[in-house]
Every structure is written in structure tokens, then in C-alpha cells.
Coordinates of C-alpha atoms and ligand atoms in Angstrom, one line a residue:
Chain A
X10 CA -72.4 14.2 -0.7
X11 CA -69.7 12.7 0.9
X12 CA -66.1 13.6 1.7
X13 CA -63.7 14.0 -0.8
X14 CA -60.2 11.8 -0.2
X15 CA -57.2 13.0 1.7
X16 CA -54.8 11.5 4.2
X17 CA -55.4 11.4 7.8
X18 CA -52.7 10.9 10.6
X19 CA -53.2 10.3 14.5
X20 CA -50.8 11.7 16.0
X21 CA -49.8 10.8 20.2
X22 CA -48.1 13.5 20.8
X23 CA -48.3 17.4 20.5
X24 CA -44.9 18.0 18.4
X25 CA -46.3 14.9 16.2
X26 CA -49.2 17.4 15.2
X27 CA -47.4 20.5 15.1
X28 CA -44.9 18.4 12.5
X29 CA -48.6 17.3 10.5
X30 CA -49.4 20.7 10.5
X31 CA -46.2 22.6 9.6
X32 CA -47.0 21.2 5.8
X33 CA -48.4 24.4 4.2
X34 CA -47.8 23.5 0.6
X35 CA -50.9 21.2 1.5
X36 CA -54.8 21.8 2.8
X37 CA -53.8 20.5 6.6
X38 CA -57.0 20.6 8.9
X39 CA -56.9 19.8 12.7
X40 CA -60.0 17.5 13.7
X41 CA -60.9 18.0 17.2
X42 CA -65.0 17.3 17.6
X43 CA -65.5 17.2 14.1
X44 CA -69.1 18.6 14.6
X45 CA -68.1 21.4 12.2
X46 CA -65.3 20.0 9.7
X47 CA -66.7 16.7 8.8
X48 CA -70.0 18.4 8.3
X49 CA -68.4 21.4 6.2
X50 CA -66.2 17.7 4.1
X51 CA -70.1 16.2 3.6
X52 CA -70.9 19.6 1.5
X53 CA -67.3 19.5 0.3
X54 CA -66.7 23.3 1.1
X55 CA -63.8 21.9 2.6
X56 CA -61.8 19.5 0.7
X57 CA -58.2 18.9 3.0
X58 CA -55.3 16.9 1.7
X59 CA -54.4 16.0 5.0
X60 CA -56.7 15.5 8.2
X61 CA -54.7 15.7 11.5
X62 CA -56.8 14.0 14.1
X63 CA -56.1 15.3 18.0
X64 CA -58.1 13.0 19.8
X65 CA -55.4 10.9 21.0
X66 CA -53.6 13.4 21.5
X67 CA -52.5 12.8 25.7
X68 CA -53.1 16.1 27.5
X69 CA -55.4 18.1 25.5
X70 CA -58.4 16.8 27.4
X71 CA -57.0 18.8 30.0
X72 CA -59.2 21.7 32.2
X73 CA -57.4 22.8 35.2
X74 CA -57.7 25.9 37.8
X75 CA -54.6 27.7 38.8
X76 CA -53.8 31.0 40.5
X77 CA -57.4 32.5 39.4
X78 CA -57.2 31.6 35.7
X79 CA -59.0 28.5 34.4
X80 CA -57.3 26.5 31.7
X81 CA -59.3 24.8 28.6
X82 CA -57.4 22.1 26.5
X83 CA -58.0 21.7 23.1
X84 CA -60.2 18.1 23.5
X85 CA -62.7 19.7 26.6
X86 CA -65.7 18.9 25.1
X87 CA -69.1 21.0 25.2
X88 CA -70.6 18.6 27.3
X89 CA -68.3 18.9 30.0
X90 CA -69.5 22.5 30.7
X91 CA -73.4 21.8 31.3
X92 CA -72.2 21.4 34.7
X93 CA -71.7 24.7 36.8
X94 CA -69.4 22.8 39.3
X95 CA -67.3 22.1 35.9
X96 CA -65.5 25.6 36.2
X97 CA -65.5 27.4 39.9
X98 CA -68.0 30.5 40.4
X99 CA -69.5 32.8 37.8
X100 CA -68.0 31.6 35.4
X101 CA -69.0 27.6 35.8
X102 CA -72.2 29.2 36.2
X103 CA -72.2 31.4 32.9
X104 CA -70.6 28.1 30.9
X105 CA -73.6 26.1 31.8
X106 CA -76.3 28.4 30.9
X107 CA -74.6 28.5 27.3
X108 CA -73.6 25.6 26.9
X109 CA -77.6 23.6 26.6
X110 CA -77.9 26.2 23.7
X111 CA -75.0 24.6 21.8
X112 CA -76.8 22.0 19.4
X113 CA -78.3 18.5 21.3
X114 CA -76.1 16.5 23.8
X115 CA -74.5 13.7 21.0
X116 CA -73.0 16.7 19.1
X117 CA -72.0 18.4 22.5
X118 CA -70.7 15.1 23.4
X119 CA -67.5 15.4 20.7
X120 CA -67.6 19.4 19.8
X121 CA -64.9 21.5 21.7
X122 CA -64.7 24.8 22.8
X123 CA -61.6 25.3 21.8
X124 CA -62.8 24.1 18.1
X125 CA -65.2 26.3 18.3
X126 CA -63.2 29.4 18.4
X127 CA -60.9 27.8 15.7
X128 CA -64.0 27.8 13.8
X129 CA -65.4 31.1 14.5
X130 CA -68.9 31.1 13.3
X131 CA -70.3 34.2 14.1
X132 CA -72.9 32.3 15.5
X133 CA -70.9 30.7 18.4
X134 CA -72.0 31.6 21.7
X135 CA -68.0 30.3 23.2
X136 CA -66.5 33.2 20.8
X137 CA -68.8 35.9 22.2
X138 CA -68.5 34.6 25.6
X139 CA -64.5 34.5 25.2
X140 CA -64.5 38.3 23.8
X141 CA -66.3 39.0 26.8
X142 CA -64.7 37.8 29.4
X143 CA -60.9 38.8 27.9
X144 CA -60.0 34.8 27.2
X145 CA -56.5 34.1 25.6
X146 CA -55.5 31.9 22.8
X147 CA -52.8 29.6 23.2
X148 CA -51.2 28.6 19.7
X149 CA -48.5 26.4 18.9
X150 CA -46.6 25.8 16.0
X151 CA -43.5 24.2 15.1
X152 CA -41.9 27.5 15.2
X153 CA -43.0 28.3 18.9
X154 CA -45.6 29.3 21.0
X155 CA -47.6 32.5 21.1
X156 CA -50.9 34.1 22.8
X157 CA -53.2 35.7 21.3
X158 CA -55.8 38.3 23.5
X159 CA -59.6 37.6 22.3
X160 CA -60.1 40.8 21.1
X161 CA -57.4 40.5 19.1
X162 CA -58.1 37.6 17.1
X163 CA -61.6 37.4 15.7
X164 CA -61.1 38.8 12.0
X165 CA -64.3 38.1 10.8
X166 CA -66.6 35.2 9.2
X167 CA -64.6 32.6 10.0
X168 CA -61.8 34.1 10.2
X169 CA -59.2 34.6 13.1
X170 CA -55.7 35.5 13.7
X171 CA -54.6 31.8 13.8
X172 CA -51.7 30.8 10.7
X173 CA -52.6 27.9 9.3
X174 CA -49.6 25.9 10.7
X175 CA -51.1 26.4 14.0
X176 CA -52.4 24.1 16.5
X177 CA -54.4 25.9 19.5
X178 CA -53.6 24.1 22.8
X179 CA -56.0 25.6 25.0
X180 CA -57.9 28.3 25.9
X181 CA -57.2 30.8 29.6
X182 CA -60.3 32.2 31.4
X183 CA -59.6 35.0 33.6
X184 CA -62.1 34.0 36.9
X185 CA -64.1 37.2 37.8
X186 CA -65.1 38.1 41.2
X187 CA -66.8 35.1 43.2
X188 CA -70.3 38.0 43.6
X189 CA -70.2 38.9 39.4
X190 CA -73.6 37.9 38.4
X191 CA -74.0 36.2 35.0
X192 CA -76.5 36.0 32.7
X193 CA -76.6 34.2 29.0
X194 CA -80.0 34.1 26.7
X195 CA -80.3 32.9 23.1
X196 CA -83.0 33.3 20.8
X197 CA -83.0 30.8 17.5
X198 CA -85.7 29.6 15.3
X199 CA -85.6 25.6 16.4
X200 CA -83.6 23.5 18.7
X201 CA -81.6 22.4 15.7
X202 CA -80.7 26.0 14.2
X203 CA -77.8 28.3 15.3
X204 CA -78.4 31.3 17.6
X205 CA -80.5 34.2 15.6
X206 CA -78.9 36.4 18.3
X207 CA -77.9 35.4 21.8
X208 CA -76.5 38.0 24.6
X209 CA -73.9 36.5 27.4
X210 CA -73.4 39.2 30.3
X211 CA -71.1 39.4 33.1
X212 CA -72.1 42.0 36.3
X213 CA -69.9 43.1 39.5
X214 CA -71.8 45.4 41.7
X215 CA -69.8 47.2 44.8
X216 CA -71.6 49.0 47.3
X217 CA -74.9 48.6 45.1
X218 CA -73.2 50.5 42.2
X219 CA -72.1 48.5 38.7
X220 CA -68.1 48.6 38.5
X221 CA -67.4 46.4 35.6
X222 CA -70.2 44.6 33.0
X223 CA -69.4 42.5 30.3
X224 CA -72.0 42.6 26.9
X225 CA -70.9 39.4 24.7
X226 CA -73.3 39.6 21.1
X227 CA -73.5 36.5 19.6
X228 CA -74.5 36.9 15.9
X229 CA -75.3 40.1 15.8
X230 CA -72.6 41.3 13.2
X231 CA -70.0 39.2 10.7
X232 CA -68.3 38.1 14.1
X233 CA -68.5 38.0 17.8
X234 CA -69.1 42.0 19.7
X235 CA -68.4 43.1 22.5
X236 CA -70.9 45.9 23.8
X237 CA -68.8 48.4 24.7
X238 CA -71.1 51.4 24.1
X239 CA -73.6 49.6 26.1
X240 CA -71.5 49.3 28.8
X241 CA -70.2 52.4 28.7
X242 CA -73.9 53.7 30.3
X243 CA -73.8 51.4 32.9
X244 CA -70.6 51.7 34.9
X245 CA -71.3 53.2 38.3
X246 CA -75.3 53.2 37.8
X247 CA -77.0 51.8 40.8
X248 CA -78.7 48.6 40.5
X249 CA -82.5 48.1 40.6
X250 CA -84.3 44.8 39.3
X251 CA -87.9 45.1 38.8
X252 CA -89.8 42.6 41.1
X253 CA -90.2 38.9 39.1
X254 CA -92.9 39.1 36.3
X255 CA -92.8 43.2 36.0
X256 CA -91.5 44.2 33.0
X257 CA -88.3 46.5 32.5
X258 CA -89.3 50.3 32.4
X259 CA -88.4 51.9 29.2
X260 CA -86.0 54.1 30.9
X261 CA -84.5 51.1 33.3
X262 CA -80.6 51.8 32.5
X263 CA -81.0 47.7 31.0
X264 CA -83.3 48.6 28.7
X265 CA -81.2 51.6 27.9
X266 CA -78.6 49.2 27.0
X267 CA -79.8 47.1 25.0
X268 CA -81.2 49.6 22.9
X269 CA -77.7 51.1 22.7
X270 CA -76.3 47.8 21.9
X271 CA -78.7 47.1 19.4
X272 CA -78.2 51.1 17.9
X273 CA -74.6 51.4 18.4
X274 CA -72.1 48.2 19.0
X275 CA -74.4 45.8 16.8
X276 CA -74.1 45.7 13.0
X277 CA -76.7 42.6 12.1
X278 CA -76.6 41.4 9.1
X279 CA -79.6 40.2 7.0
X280 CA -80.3 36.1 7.6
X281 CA -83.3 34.3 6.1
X282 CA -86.3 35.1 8.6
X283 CA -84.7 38.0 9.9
X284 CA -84.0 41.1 8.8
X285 CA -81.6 43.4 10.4
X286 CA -84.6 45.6 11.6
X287 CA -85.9 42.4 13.3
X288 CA -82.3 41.6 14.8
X289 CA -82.0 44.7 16.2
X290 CA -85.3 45.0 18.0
X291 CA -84.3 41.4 19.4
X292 CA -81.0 42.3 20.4
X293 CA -82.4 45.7 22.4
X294 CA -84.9 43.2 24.2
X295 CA -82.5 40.0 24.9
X296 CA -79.7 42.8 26.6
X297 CA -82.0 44.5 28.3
X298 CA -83.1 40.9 29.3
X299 CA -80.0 39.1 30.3
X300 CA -78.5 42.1 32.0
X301 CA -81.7 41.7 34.4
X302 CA -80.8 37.7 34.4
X303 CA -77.3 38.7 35.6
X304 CA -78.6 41.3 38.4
X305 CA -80.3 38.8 40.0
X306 CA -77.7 37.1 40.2
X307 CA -75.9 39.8 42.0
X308 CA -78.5 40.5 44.2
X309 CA -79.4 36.8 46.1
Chain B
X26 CA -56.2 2.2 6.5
X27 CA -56.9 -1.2 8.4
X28 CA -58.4 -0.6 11.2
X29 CA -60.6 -3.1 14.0
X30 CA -63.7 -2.0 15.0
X31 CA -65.1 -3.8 18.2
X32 CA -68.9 -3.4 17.2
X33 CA -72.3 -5.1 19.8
X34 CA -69.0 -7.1 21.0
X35 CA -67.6 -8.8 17.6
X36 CA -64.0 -7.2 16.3
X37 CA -64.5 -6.3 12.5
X38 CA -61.0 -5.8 11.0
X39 CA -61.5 -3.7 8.0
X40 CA -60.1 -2.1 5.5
X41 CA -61.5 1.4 5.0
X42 CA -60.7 4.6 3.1
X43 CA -60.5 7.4 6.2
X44 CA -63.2 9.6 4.2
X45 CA -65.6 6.9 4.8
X46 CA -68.0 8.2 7.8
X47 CA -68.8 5.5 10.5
X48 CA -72.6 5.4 9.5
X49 CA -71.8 4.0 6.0
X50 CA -69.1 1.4 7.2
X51 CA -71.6 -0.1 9.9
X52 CA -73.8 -0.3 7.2
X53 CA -71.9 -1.2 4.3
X54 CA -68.4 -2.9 6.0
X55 CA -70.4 -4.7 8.4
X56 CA -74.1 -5.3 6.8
X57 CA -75.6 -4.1 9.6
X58 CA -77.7 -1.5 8.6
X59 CA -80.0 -0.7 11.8
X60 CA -78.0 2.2 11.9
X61 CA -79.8 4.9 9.4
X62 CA -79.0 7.8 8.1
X63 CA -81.0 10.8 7.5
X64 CA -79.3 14.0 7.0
X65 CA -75.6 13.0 7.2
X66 CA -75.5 16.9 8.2
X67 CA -75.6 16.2 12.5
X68 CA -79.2 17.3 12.9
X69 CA -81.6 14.3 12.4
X70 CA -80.0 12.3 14.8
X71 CA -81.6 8.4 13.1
X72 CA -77.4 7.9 12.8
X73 CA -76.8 7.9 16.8
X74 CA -74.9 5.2 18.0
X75 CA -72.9 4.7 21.1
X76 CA -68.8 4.9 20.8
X77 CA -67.3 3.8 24.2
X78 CA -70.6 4.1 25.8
X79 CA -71.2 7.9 24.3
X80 CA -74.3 8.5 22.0
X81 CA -72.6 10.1 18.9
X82 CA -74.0 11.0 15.3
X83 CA -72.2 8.4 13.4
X84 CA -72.5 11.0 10.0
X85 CA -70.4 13.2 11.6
X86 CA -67.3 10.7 13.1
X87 CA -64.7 9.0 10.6
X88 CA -64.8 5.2 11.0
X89 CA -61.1 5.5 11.0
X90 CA -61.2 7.7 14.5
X91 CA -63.1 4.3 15.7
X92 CA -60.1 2.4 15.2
X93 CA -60.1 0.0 18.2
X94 CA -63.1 1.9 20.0
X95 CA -66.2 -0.2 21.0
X96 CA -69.6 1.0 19.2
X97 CA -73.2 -0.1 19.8
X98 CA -75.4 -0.1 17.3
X99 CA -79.4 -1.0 17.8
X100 CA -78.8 -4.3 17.3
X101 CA -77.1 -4.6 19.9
X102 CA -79.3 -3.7 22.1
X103 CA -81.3 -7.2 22.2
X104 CA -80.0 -9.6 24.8
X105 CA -78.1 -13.0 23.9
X106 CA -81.6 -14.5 24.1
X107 CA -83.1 -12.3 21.7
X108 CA -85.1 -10.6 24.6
X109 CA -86.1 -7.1 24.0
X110 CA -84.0 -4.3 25.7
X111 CA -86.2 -2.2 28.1
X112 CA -86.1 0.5 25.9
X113 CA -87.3 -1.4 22.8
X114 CA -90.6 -3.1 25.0
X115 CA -91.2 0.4 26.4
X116 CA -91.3 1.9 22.9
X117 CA -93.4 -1.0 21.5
X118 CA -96.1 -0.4 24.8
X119 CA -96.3 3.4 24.3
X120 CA -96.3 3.6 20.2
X121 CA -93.6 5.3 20.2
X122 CA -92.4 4.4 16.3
X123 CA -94.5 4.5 13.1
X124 CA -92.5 4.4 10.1
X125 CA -89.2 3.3 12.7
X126 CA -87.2 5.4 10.2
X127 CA -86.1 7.4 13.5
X128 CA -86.4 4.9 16.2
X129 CA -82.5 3.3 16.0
X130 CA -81.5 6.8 16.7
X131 CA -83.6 7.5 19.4
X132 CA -83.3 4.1 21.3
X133 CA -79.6 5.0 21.1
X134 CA -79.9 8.1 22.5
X135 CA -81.7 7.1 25.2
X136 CA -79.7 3.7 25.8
X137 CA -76.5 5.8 26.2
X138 CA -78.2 8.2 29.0
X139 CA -80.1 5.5 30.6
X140 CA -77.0 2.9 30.9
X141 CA -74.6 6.5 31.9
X142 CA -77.5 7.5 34.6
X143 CA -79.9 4.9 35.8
X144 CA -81.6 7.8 37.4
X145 CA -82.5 10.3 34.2
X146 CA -86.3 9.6 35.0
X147 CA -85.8 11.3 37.7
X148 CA -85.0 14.3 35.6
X149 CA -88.1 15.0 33.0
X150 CA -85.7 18.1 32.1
X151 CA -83.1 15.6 30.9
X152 CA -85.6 13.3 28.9
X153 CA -87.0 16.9 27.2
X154 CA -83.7 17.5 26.1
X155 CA -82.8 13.7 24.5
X156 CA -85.8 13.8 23.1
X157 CA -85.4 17.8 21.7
X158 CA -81.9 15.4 19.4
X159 CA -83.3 13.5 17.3
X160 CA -86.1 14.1 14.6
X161 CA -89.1 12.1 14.6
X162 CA -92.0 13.0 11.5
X163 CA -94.3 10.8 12.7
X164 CA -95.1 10.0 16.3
X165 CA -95.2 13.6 17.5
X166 CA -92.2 13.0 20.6
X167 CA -94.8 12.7 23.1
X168 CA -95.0 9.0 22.9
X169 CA -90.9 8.5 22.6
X170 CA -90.8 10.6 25.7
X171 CA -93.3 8.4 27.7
X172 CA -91.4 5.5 26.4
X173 CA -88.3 6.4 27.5
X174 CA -89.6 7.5 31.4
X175 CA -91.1 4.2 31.0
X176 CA -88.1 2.5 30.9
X177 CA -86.7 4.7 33.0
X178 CA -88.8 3.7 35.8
X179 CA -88.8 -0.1 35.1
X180 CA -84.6 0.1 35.3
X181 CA -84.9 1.4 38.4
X182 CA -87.9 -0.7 40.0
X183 CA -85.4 -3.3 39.0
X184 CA -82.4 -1.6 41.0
X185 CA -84.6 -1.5 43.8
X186 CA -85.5 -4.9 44.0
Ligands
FAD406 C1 -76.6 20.1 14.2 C2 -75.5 21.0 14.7 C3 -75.9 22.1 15.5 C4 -74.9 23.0 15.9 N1 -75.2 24.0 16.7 C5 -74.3 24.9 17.2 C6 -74.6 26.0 17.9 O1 -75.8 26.3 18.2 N2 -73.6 26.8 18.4 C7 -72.3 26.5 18.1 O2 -71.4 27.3 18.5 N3 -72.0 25.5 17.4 C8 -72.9 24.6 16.9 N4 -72.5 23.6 16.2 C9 -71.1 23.4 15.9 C10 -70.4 22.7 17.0 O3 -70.4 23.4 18.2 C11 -68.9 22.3 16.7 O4 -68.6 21.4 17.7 C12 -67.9 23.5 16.8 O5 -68.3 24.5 15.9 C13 -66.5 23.1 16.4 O6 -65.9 22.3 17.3 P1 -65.3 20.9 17.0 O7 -64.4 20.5 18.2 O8 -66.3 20.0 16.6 O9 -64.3 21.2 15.8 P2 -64.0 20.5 14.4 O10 -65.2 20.4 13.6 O11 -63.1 19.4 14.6 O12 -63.1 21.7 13.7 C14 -63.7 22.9 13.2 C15 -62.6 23.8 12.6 O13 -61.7 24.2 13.6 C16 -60.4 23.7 13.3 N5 -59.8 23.3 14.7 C17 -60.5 22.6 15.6 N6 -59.7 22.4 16.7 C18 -58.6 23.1 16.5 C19 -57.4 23.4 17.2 N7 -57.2 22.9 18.5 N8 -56.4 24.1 16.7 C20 -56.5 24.6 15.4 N9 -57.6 24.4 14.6 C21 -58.6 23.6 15.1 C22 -60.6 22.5 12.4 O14 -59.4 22.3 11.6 C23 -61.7 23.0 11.6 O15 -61.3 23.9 10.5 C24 -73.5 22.7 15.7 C25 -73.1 21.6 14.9 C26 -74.1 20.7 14.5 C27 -73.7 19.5 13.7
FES407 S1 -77.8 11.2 9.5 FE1 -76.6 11.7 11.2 S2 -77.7 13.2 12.2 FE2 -78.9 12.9 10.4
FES408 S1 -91.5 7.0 13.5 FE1 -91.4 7.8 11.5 S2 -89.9 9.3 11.7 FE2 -90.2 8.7 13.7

């Protein structure tokens, strides 16, 4: 199929967009990458009356570093992030061993983060990686300008705490200790298919001891999870990675983990060619696995 | 919406309705239909075509966000002469088309990271993964990823000369 009709503005300017948008007797989408929107118009699931294109928008394309936070604007493309140097530390790091798992370099080449999480597939390794690592959503409307905390705006399938009439400008990163150890591992059926589940993790050790560890689940319920249960057994556990090519002990607090993660904080759902059963068990192995990932990280 | 597409260096002013996706204008607008498409869904990848020097999926980008952009299609790939690009000789030596219902996509996936990074046969990784974008039914990838490190290494034999 193709698109159905509507009427599409460019707007230069950020107020120009937040006027497009402000028309809520109308269906008024934002394009940013368009690697989910004109796809979703193709199917015509989504038919707007009015396409408000960003991309020459000045600004947006705007990632900046200031006083420990890092900044995403709205038109920082996936692409940018396959380099670790893109974002300092850890988290530059974490970024590019998600981002290859985002589709194939075109698509990554005009897809945003910050689309992403206006998307909010539960599929989306940014979402999880954003719950995880306690991002914040800036959104702007013609009525003003408000932030919203990652936890508190993934609603479910799709859905967020965005109003229609919003625009998001950009996305905050908190940056976490220069030694936090990251880790990010996806599972999926082809190179073409979303994640079947993917696990992002975050490690700070002090004095050989855990003191704070992020779990991000990607698709392992109706939305992005964090692992807080999972976590919960880990803080203040020493840290001991199994020499390379020896396999986690059943016991290993990792494995532990992940098989409270996959028990407890995960609620899979059931997706052609895998069960929730079959979720689960992958879910208790990829923790387990990208906790280990994110140790040795801490450790060289 | 009139809009100017700069397209293999001629300006095409058009005409066009803003639902209509860059693949079908090439094609349709300006008759040159090199430029296939598969799945007009983002994964097959025989739509790619370079915007500003970019490999994109032209299914998934509204010919009216081109407005004024340059694009590069696979017939532009051919010097003024005629003269097969690298990358069309190198995938003519290593059989790396069969039906060539995939093969615009490809060489335009490959054109883009070749002319971006002279140096990406230096990096089998980074071939793996242009390779790993597109969809080919026939050849099996192995050849289209021999052609492109082919090409690879006869750009920069060239360089070095
Ligand atoms: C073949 C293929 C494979 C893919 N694989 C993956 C994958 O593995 N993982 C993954 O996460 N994604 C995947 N994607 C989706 C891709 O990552 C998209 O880029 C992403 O979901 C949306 O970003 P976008 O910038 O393209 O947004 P768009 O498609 O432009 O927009 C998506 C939605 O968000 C809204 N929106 C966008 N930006 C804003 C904003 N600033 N403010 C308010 N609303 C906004 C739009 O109105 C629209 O409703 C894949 C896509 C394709 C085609
Ligand atoms: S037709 Fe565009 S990717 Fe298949
Ligand atoms: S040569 Fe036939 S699809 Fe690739």
C-alpha cells in the first residue's frame, strides 16, 4: 500500500512546529527519521492529516556534554552513536554496543533516538537503555516546557506520557562513574527482525563490592523494565567473573539474576516463535550474560 | 508541492503529492527506474540510494523531504564516458548479481561507504555489516562481499599511486 494523503509543513524553527502541532482537532505527527512513521503510513495504520517534518529544524541535530549530563537533540541520528568516542565513558561505550543492533546502517542513518522513545516499541533497545540509566524527556508545547523522568513515562505498547501537542526536544543522560562497566546483548531471529529480548546493564564496583547496577529488559513485557528485583540481589555482592570460556556457575549471584529477572521483573508476552516459557529461559541466560559482559568491564 | 530534486547531477522540478515516497518519484517523476523496490517496508534494501551522499531506503523517505537535496541513484554511478564504476566491474568479475533485482541497492550501499571511507576494506567487520542490509535471493552474499573488498582494494591501489 501506500500512504494515504495529508498535508505536510517544514517548519525552520522550533515555535514553527510547536504552532503545527498545537492543532489537535487534527491527526498532527512529527517526522523525525521516518524509519517508523512512514513505514506504519505504507500499512496505513497511521493515516495523519498533517505531517510536521523536523529535519530542518536548526538545533535539534544537537548532542552536547555539560556539567556531567549529556544532551540528545531530537534529529541525533542512530548512526551517530556506533561510535564510543560519540558520548564520553560508559555510557559512549554502552550506546555503541546497542546501537549495531538497531536495524542496518541506511535505516540507522535517518532513525533517531529521540524518535525512538516517541515511538516506544517495546522492542527498542534506546527505551530500555533510557529506563535504565534514569534519562529525562524534554517536551515542548506551545503551552511551555516540561520534563518528564523515564520511569515516569513509558505507559505501555506504544504508549507514553507525551500529549499529542508535544514536540520532544531532546533527551538528558545522567554520565555514570568513568569505572561503571557496561554491558548490552540482544538476541533476535534475523538481522532484519526486532530484538526477541535484549538486556542493557550498567555496573559500579567500589572496593570489589557492587554499589549500583542497572538491568534495562528490552521486550520482555508490553514495554521497557527495569530489573529492579534483580538488582536488588546484587547490591554490595563481591564481584567474581569466571575466567573467559568457563561458564557461569548456577549459583554465580549473575546467574542468580537473571533468573530473578526472568521470574520476577519480566512479564513476556507470547510472539510468534517464542513463547513466554522460551522468553524467560532467554532472558535468565542473556542477564546472567551481559551482567558478566559489564564486570569485565569493571575489572580491566 | 513543487519541489527540485537535484538527481546524478540534473535538477528535476516536479510537482508531487508529499505522500508520494522518493522510490516511486525517481521511478515514475523522473523515468529512471534503476532504483527498485522490494518491500517498500525498510528491510529489503533494492530501494537504497544516496541523499547528500547518505545511503538511505528511498521507501521509507518522502520525495518532498528531498526538496533541493542531491540524490544518487545507480545510474549515476557510470562515468560521463559510460565507463563502469569500480563497484559495478568488481561485481561483474566476482558474479556477484543473478537476477540484478537486488544489485542497485547493494551497489548503493556500498558506493555511499566506499566514497564516505576510502578505507572500509580495511575493515571486513564493516563490509559484513553493508552486506548484512540489503537482501539478496540469489547470489548467496558471499560473492557481493568479495566484490565490494574488491573494489575496495582497487580505490585504494589507486590512492596510492
Ligand atoms: C527494517 C527496520 C528495522 C528496524 N529495527 C529496529 C530495531 O531493531 N530496534 C529499534 O529500536 N528500532 C528499529 N527500527 C525502527 C527505527 O529505529 C526507527 O528509527 C525508530 O523507531 C523511530 O525513530 P525515527 O526518528 O525514525 O522516528 P519517526 O519514524 O519519524 O517517528 C516515529 C513516531 O514518533 C513520533 N516522533 C518522532 N520524533 C518525535 C519528536 N521529537 N517529538 C514527538 N514525536 C516524535 C512520530 O510522530 C511518530 O509517531 C527498525 C526500522 C526498520 C525500517
Ligand atoms: S523497497 Fe525499500 S527496503 Fe525494500
Ligand atoms: S541477484 Fe537476484 S536477488 Fe540478488
Amino acid at each position: 500500500m501506500k500512504p494515504a494523503a495529508f498535508d505536510y509543513v517544514a517548519p525552520r524553527t522550533v515555535d514553527e512546529a510547536l504552532n503545527a502541532l498545537g492543532d489537535t482537532r487534527r491527526d498532527v505527527r512529527v517526522l523525525a527519521g521516518g524509519q517508523s512513521l512512514i513505514l506504519e503510513m505504507h500499512l496505513q495504520r497511521i493515516r495523519p492529516d498533517l505531517v510536521v517534518d523536523i529535519n530542518r529544524v536548526a538545533g535539534l541535530d544537537r548532542l552536547s556534554v555539560n556539567d556531567g549530563t549529556v544532551e540528545i537533540g531530537a534529529l541525533v541520528r542512530h548512526g551517530v552513536f556506533e561510535s564510543p568516542q560519540a558520548v564520553p565513558g560508559p555510557l559512549g561505550r554502552l550506546f555503541a554496543l546497542a546501537a549495531v543492533n538497531i536495524a542496518h546502517p541506511p535505516i540507522r542513518a535517518r532513525g533517531t533516538m529521540v524518535g525512538s522513545l516517541a515511538w516506544a516499541h517495546p522492542a527498542s533497545e534506546w527505551c530500555a537503555i533510557a529506563l535504565a540509566l534514569d534519562a529525562v524527556i524534554e517536551v515542548r508545547s506551545t503551552g511551555g516546557a516540561r520534563e518528564i523522568a523515564a520511569r515516569d513515562y513509558f505507559r505501555g505498547p506504544f504508549q507514553t506520557a507525551r500529549a499529542r501537542d508535544e514536540l520532544i526536544t531532546s533527551l538528558r543522560f545522567p554520565l555514570p562513574a568513568e569505572d561503571t562497566g557496561v554491558g548490552f546483548i540482544e538476541h533476535r531471529r534475523t538481522h532484519f527482525c526486532f530484538a526477541q529480548v535484549a538486556v542493557a546493564a550498567a555496573l559500579t564496583v567500589h572496593d570489589g563490592l557492587i554499589s549500583d547496577v542497572r538491568i534495562g529488559l528490552v521486550n520482555c513485557a508490553d514495554r521497557p523494565i527495569r530489573a529492579h528485583a534483580a538488582e536488588q540481589v546484587l547490591i554490595g555482592r563481591e564481584v567474581i567473573v569466571p575466567a573467559v570460556g568457563d561458564r557461569l556457575p548456577g549459583g554465580h549471584p549473575f546467574a542468580r539474576a537473571g533468573r530473578i529477572a526472568a521470574d520476577q521483573d519480566a512479564a513476556p508476552l507470547a510472539e510468534p516463535y517464542a513463547d513466554p516459557e522460551y522468553r524467560r529461559q532467554v532472558i535468565a541466560v542473556l542477564v546472567g550474560r551481559t551482567l558478566r559482559q559489564a564486570a569485565e568491564g569493571v575489572l580491566q | 508541492m513543487k519541489i527540485t530534486l537535484t538527481v546524478n547531477g540534473d535538477d528535476y522540478p516536479l510537482d508531487v503529492e508529499p505522500r508520494r515516497i522518493l522510490a516511486d518519484v525517481l521511478r515514475e517523476d523522473c523515468r529512471l527506474t534503476g532504483t527498485h523496490l522490494g518491500c517498500e517496508h525498510g528491510v529489503c534494501g533494492a530501494c537504497t540510494v544516496l541523499v547528500d551522499g547518505q545511503a538511505v531506503r528511498s521507501c521509507l523517505m518522502l520525495a518532498v523531504q528531498c526538496d533541493g537535496r542531491s540524490v544518487r541513484t545507480v545510474e549515476g554511478l557510470a562515468g560521463p564516458d559510460g565507463e563502469p564504476h569500480p563497484l559495478q566491474r568488481a561485481f561483474s568479475a566476482e558474479h556477484a548479481l543473478q537476477c540484478g533485482f537486488c544489485t542497485p541497492g547493494f551497489l548503493m550501499v556500498a558506493a555511499g561507504a566506499l566514497e564516505a571511507d576510502p578505507a572500509i576494506g580495511d575493515d571486513p567487520e564493516r563490509v559484513h555489516g553493508l552486506v548484512e542490509s540489503n537482501i539478496c535471493r540469489c547470489t548467496g552474499y558471499e560473492p557481493i562481499r568479495r566484490a565490494i573488498m574488491r573494489a575496495a582494494a582497487e580505490s585504494a591501489s589507486l590512492r596510492r599511486r
